[in-house]
Amino acid sequence: MLCETEGIVLKKTDVYNNTRLLTLFTKGYGKLSCSTTLPEKGKKKGSMAARPFSYGTYHIFKSRNSCYVNGFDSKKNFFKISEDIDKYACGAYALEFTDKMLQDGEPCIEQFNLLVDYLTMLERREKNYRSLLIGYMIKTLQKSGVAPVISECVQCGCKKSDKWLFLIKSGGIICENCNSSNNHGDTLIYDINFDIINIIKYILQNPLQVMAKLSIKSEPEEYIFDILKKYCSYHLEIDSMKSENLWIVERR
């Protein structure tokens, strides 16, 4: 079966000769594993088809057991993201995170549009790239139905507390009373202030576009990012993100 669909390359693996395996997030068919021998160099029409961050219309031959990309019309390549190492790290992290969140062959148009919006804003952004990445991760969790509960205590349902904590295993915030009565002794628990709660609430209650110029201060940004990583590791088994090594390289 021949089909055409918009798609974004999440990952590329060189196999042999000129053959490459692509993890392709398509608008019409969800995440697909595709092979291609389209040229990767030069100015030919399909030369950008196999590069991560490429966005366009893919011409795919689908059989029961395999998919083959035999044509490509570019819409946007987002290659300017690679001009800044920190920006590139946030872009690569988003692609890898998306790959791990998606199930093969399940269309998810809202998530596809969210990724296009994120990459568009990231390319234009001049600083505070990780703030935008945090926004993308939270909106992705929300669209997948697994966002942390931040509006009330996940254990007793109360909406007011002098002190809130974020308990990874419970999937959201707990009040001071629940924390005291349970005496968790848990390492996956975070003190969380009203500023952090309000930041996460703001992201959950608004479209990603509001993050276009919004930046989170360095300390809460790092804190929220760490919570999100632990949350995804515990609830979704998403960890060992290879793209995070790019930040390590940058800091050396």
CSV table of N, CA and C in Angstrom, one decimal, residues 136-232:
chain,number,residue,atom,x,y,z
A,136,TYR,N,7.1,21.4,27.1
A,136,TYR,CA,6.8,20.4,26.2
A,136,TYR,C,6.6,19.0,26.9
A,137,MET,N,7.4,18.7,27.9
A,137,MET,CA,7.3,17.4,28.6
A,137,MET,C,6.0,17.4,29.4
A,138,ILE,N,5.7,18.5,30.1
A,138,ILE,CA,4.4,18.5,30.9
A,138,ILE,C,3.2,18.4,30.0
A,139,LYS,N,3.2,19.1,28.8
A,139,LYS,CA,2.0,19.0,27.9
A,139,LYS,C,1.9,17.6,27.3
A,140,THR,N,3.1,17.0,27.1
A,140,THR,CA,3.0,15.6,26.5
A,140,THR,C,2.5,14.7,27.5
A,141,LEU,N,2.9,14.8,28.8
A,141,LEU,CA,2.3,13.9,29.8
A,141,LEU,C,0.8,14.2,30.0
A,142,GLN,N,0.4,15.4,29.9
A,142,GLN,CA,-1.0,15.8,30.0
A,142,GLN,C,-1.8,15.2,28.8
A,143,LYS,N,-1.3,15.3,27.6
A,143,LYS,CA,-2.0,14.7,26.5
A,143,LYS,C,-2.1,13.2,26.5
A,144,SER,N,-1.1,12.6,27.2
A,144,SER,CA,-1.1,11.1,27.3
A,144,SER,C,-1.9,10.6,28.5
A,145,GLY,N,-2.5,11.6,29.3
A,145,GLY,CA,-3.3,11.2,30.5
A,145,GLY,C,-2.5,10.8,31.7
A,146,VAL,N,-1.2,11.2,31.8
A,146,VAL,CA,-0.4,10.7,32.9
A,146,VAL,C,0.3,11.9,33.6
A,147,ALA,N,-0.3,13.1,33.4
A,147,ALA,CA,0.3,14.3,34.1
A,147,ALA,C,0.2,14.2,35.6
A,148,PRO,N,1.2,14.7,36.3
A,148,PRO,CA,1.1,14.7,37.8
A,148,PRO,C,0.0,15.5,38.3
A,149,VAL,N,-0.6,15.1,39.4
A,149,VAL,CA,-1.7,15.8,40.0
A,149,VAL,C,-1.1,16.9,40.9
A,150,ILE,N,-1.5,18.2,40.6
A,150,ILE,CA,-0.9,19.3,41.2
A,150,ILE,C,-1.9,20.3,41.8
A,151,SER,N,-3.2,20.0,41.6
A,151,SER,CA,-4.3,20.8,42.1
A,151,SER,C,-4.8,20.5,43.5
A,152,GLU,N,-4.5,19.3,44.0
A,152,GLU,CA,-5.0,18.9,45.3
A,152,GLU,C,-4.1,17.7,45.8
A,153,CYS,N,-4.2,17.4,47.0
A,153,CYS,CA,-3.5,16.3,47.6
A,153,CYS,C,-4.0,15.0,47.0
A,154,VAL,N,-3.0,14.2,46.5
A,154,VAL,CA,-3.4,13.0,45.8
A,154,VAL,C,-3.9,11.9,46.8
A,155,GLN,N,-3.7,12.2,48.1
A,155,GLN,CA,-4.1,11.1,49.1
A,155,GLN,C,-5.4,11.5,49.8
A,156,CYS,N,-5.6,12.8,50.2
A,156,CYS,CA,-6.8,13.1,50.9
A,156,CYS,C,-7.7,14.1,50.1
A,157,GLY,N,-7.2,14.6,49.0
A,157,GLY,CA,-8.0,15.5,48.2
A,157,GLY,C,-8.1,17.0,48.7
A,158,CYS,N,-7.4,17.3,49.7
A,158,CYS,CA,-7.5,18.7,50.2
A,158,CYS,C,-6.8,19.6,49.3
A,159,LYS,N,-7.2,20.9,49.3
A,159,LYS,CA,-6.7,21.9,48.3
A,159,LYS,C,-5.8,22.9,49.0
A,160,LYS,N,-5.8,22.9,50.4
A,160,LYS,CA,-5.0,23.9,51.1
A,160,LYS,C,-4.1,23.2,52.1
A,161,SER,N,-2.8,23.6,52.1
A,161,SER,CA,-1.9,23.1,53.1
A,161,SER,C,-0.8,24.2,53.3
A,162,ASP,N,-0.3,24.2,54.5
A,162,ASP,CA,0.8,25.2,54.8
A,162,ASP,C,2.1,24.7,54.1
A,163,LYS,N,2.2,23.4,53.8
A,163,LYS,CA,3.4,22.9,53.1
A,163,LYS,C,3.0,21.8,52.2
A,164,TRP,N,3.5,21.8,51.0
A,164,TRP,CA,3.2,20.7,50.0
A,164,TRP,C,4.5,20.0,49.8
A,165,LEU,N,4.3,18.7,49.4
A,165,LEU,CA,5.5,17.9,49.0
A,165,LEU,C,5.0,17.1,47.7
A,166,PHE,N,6.0,16.8,46.9
A,166,PHE,CA,5.7,16.1,45.7
A,166,PHE,C,6.2,14.7,45.9
A,167,LEU,N,5.3,13.7,45.9
A,167,LEU,CA,5.6,12.3,46.1
A,167,LEU,C,5.5,11.6,44.8
A,168,ILE,N,6.7,11.2,44.3
A,168,ILE,CA,6.8,10.6,42.9
A,168,ILE,C,5.9,9.4,42.8
A,169,LYS,N,5.9,8.5,43.8
A,169,LYS,CA,5.2,7.2,43.8
A,169,LYS,C,3.7,7.4,43.7
A,170,SER,N,3.2,8.5,44.4
A,170,SER,CA,1.8,8.8,44.4
A,170,SER,C,1.3,9.6,43.2
A,171,GLY,N,2.3,10.1,42.4
A,171,GLY,CA,1.9,10.8,41.2
A,171,GLY,C,1.5,12.2,41.3
A,172,GLY,N,1.9,12.9,42.4
A,172,GLY,CA,1.6,14.3,42.6
A,172,GLY,C,1.9,14.8,43.9
A,173,ILE,N,1.2,15.9,44.3
A,173,ILE,CA,1.5,16.6,45.6
A,173,ILE,C,0.7,16.0,46.7
A,174,ILE,N,1.3,16.0,47.9
A,174,ILE,CA,0.6,15.6,49.1
A,174,ILE,C,0.7,16.7,50.1
A,175,CYS,N,-0.3,16.8,51.0
A,175,CYS,CA,-0.3,17.8,52.0
A,175,CYS,C,0.6,17.5,53.2
A,176,GLU,N,0.8,18.4,54.0
A,176,GLU,CA,1.7,18.2,55.2
A,176,GLU,C,1.1,17.1,56.1
A,177,ASN,N,-0.2,17.1,56.3
A,177,ASN,CA,-0.8,16.1,57.2
A,177,ASN,C,-0.6,14.7,56.7
A,178,CYS,N,-0.8,14.5,55.4
A,178,CYS,CA,-0.7,13.2,54.8
A,178,CYS,C,0.8,12.7,54.9
A,179,ASN,N,1.7,13.6,54.7
A,179,ASN,CA,3.1,13.3,54.8
A,179,ASN,C,3.5,12.9,56.3
A,180,SER,N,2.9,13.6,57.2
A,180,SER,CA,3.3,13.3,58.6
A,180,SER,C,2.6,12.0,59.1
A,181,SER,N,1.4,11.7,58.7
A,181,SER,CA,0.7,10.5,59.1
A,181,SER,C,1.3,9.3,58.5
A,182,ASN,N,1.8,9.4,57.3
A,182,ASN,CA,2.3,8.2,56.6
A,182,ASN,C,3.8,8.0,56.9
A,183,ASN,N,4.5,9.0,57.3
A,183,ASN,CA,5.9,8.9,57.6
A,183,ASN,C,6.6,8.0,56.6
A,184,HIS,N,6.6,8.5,55.3
A,184,HIS,CA,7.1,7.7,54.2
A,184,HIS,C,8.6,7.3,54.3
A,185,GLY,N,9.5,8.2,54.7
A,185,GLY,CA,10.9,7.8,54.7
A,185,GLY,C,11.3,7.5,53.3
A,186,ASP,N,10.7,8.3,52.3
A,186,ASP,CA,10.9,8.0,50.9
A,186,ASP,C,11.9,8.9,50.3
A,187,THR,N,12.8,8.4,49.5
A,187,THR,CA,13.8,9.3,48.8
A,187,THR,C,13.2,10.0,47.6
A,188,LEU,N,12.1,9.5,47.1
A,188,LEU,CA,11.4,10.1,45.9
A,188,LEU,C,10.3,11.0,46.3
A,189,ILE,N,10.7,11.9,47.3
A,189,ILE,CA,9.8,12.9,47.7
A,189,ILE,C,10.5,14.3,47.7
A,190,TYR,N,9.8,15.3,47.3
A,190,TYR,CA,10.4,16.6,47.1
A,190,TYR,C,9.6,17.7,47.9
A,191,ASP,N,10.4,18.6,48.6
A,191,ASP,CA,9.7,19.8,49.1
A,191,ASP,C,9.4,20.6,47.9
A,192,ILE,N,8.2,21.1,47.8
A,192,ILE,CA,7.7,21.9,46.7
A,192,ILE,C,7.0,23.1,47.1
A,193,ASN,N,7.4,24.3,46.7
A,193,ASN,CA,6.8,25.5,47.1
A,193,ASN,C,5.7,26.0,46.2
A,194,PHE,N,5.0,27.1,46.6
A,194,PHE,CA,3.9,27.5,45.8
A,194,PHE,C,4.3,28.0,44.4
A,195,ASP,N,5.5,28.6,44.3
A,195,ASP,CA,6.0,29.1,43.0
A,195,ASP,C,6.1,27.9,42.0
A,196,ILE,N,6.7,26.8,42.4
A,196,ILE,CA,6.8,25.6,41.5
A,196,ILE,C,5.4,25.1,41.2
A,197,ILE,N,4.5,25.0,42.2
A,197,ILE,CA,3.2,24.5,41.9
A,197,ILE,C,2.5,25.4,40.9
A,198,ASN,N,2.6,26.7,41.0
A,198,ASN,CA,2.0,27.7,40.1
A,198,ASN,C,2.6,27.6,38.7
A,199,ILE,N,3.9,27.3,38.6
A,199,ILE,CA,4.5,27.2,37.3
A,199,ILE,C,3.9,25.9,36.6
A,200,ILE,N,3.8,24.8,37.3
A,200,ILE,CA,3.3,23.6,36.6
A,200,ILE,C,1.8,23.8,36.3
A,201,LYS,N,1.1,24.4,37.2
A,201,LYS,CA,-0.3,24.6,37.0
A,201,LYS,C,-0.5,25.5,35.7
A,202,TYR,N,0.3,26.5,35.6
A,202,TYR,CA,0.2,27.4,34.5
A,202,TYR,C,0.4,26.7,33.1
A,203,ILE,N,1.4,25.8,33.1
A,203,ILE,CA,1.7,25.0,31.9
A,203,ILE,C,0.5,24.1,31.6
A,204,LEU,N,0.0,23.5,32.6
A,204,LEU,CA,-1.1,22.5,32.4
A,204,LEU,C,-2.4,23.2,31.9
A,205,GLN,N,-2.6,24.5,32.3
A,205,GLN,CA,-3.8,25.2,32.0
A,205,GLN,C,-3.8,26.0,30.8
A,206,ASN,N,-2.6,26.0,30.1
A,206,ASN,CA,-2.5,26.9,28.9
A,206,ASN,C,-1.8,26.1,27.8
A,207,PRO,N,-2.0,26.5,26.5
A,207,PRO,CA,-1.3,25.9,25.4
A,207,PRO,C,0.2,26.1,25.5
A,208,LEU,N,0.9,25.3,24.8
A,208,LEU,CA,2.4,25.4,24.8
A,208,LEU,C,2.9,26.8,24.3
A,209,GLN,N,2.1,27.4,23.4
A,209,GLN,CA,2.5,28.7,22.8
A,209,GLN,C,2.7,29.7,23.9
A,210,VAL,N,2.1,29.6,25.1
A,210,VAL,CA,2.4,30.7,26.1
A,210,VAL,C,3.8,30.6,26.6
A,211,MET,N,4.5,29.5,26.3
A,211,MET,CA,5.9,29.3,26.7
A,211,MET,C,6.9,29.9,25.7
A,212,ALA,N,6.4,30.5,24.6
A,212,ALA,CA,7.3,31.0,23.6
A,212,ALA,C,8.3,32.0,24.1
A,213,LYS,N,7.9,32.9,25.0
A,213,LYS,CA,8.8,33.8,25.6
A,213,LYS,C,9.0,33.7,27.1
A,214,LEU,N,8.3,32.8,27.7
A,214,LEU,CA,8.3,32.6,29.1
A,214,LEU,C,9.5,31.8,29.5
A,215,SER,N,10.2,32.2,30.5
A,215,SER,CA,11.4,31.4,31.0
A,215,SER,C,11.3,31.3,32.5
A,216,ILE,N,11.7,30.1,33.0
A,216,ILE,CA,11.7,29.8,34.4
A,216,ILE,C,13.1,30.1,35.0
A,217,LYS,N,13.1,30.6,36.2
A,217,LYS,CA,14.4,30.9,36.8
A,217,LYS,C,15.2,29.7,37.0
A,218,SER,N,16.5,29.8,37.0
A,218,SER,CA,17.4,28.7,37.0
A,218,SER,C,17.2,27.6,38.0
A,219,GLU,N,17.0,28.0,39.3
A,219,GLU,CA,16.9,27.1,40.4
A,219,GLU,C,15.6,26.3,40.3
A,220,PRO,N,14.4,26.9,40.2
A,220,PRO,CA,13.2,26.1,40.0
A,220,PRO,C,13.2,25.3,38.7
A,221,GLU,N,13.8,25.8,37.7
A,221,GLU,CA,13.8,25.1,36.4
A,221,GLU,C,14.6,23.8,36.6
A,222,GLU,N,15.7,23.8,37.3
A,222,GLU,CA,16.5,22.6,37.5
A,222,GLU,C,15.7,21.6,38.4
A,223,TYR,N,15.0,22.2,39.4
A,223,TYR,CA,14.2,21.4,40.3
A,223,TYR,C,13.1,20.7,39.6
A,224,ILE,N,12.3,21.4,38.8
A,224,ILE,CA,11.2,20.8,38.1
A,224,ILE,C,11.7,19.8,37.1
A,225,PHE,N,12.8,20.1,36.4
A,225,PHE,CA,13.3,19.1,35.5
A,225,PHE,C,13.7,17.8,36.1
A,226,ASP,N,14.3,17.9,37.3
A,226,ASP,CA,14.7,16.7,38.1
A,226,ASP,C,13.4,15.9,38.5
A,227,ILE,N,12.4,16.6,39.0
A,227,ILE,CA,11.2,15.9,39.4
A,227,ILE,C,10.6,15.2,38.2
A,228,LEU,N,10.5,15.9,37.0
A,228,LEU,CA,10.0,15.3,35.8
A,228,LEU,C,10.7,14.0,35.4
A,229,LYS,N,12.0,14.1,35.5
A,229,LYS,CA,12.8,12.9,35.1
A,229,LYS,C,12.5,11.7,36.0
A,230,LYS,N,12.5,12.0,37.3
A,230,LYS,CA,12.2,10.9,38.3
A,230,LYS,C,10.8,10.4,38.1
A,231,TYR,N,9.8,11.3,37.8
A,231,TYR,CA,8.4,10.9,37.6
A,231,TYR,C,8.3,10.0,36.4
A,232,CYS,N,8.9,10.4,35.3
A,232,CYS,CA,8.9,9.6,34.1
A,232,CYS,C,9.6,8.2,34.3
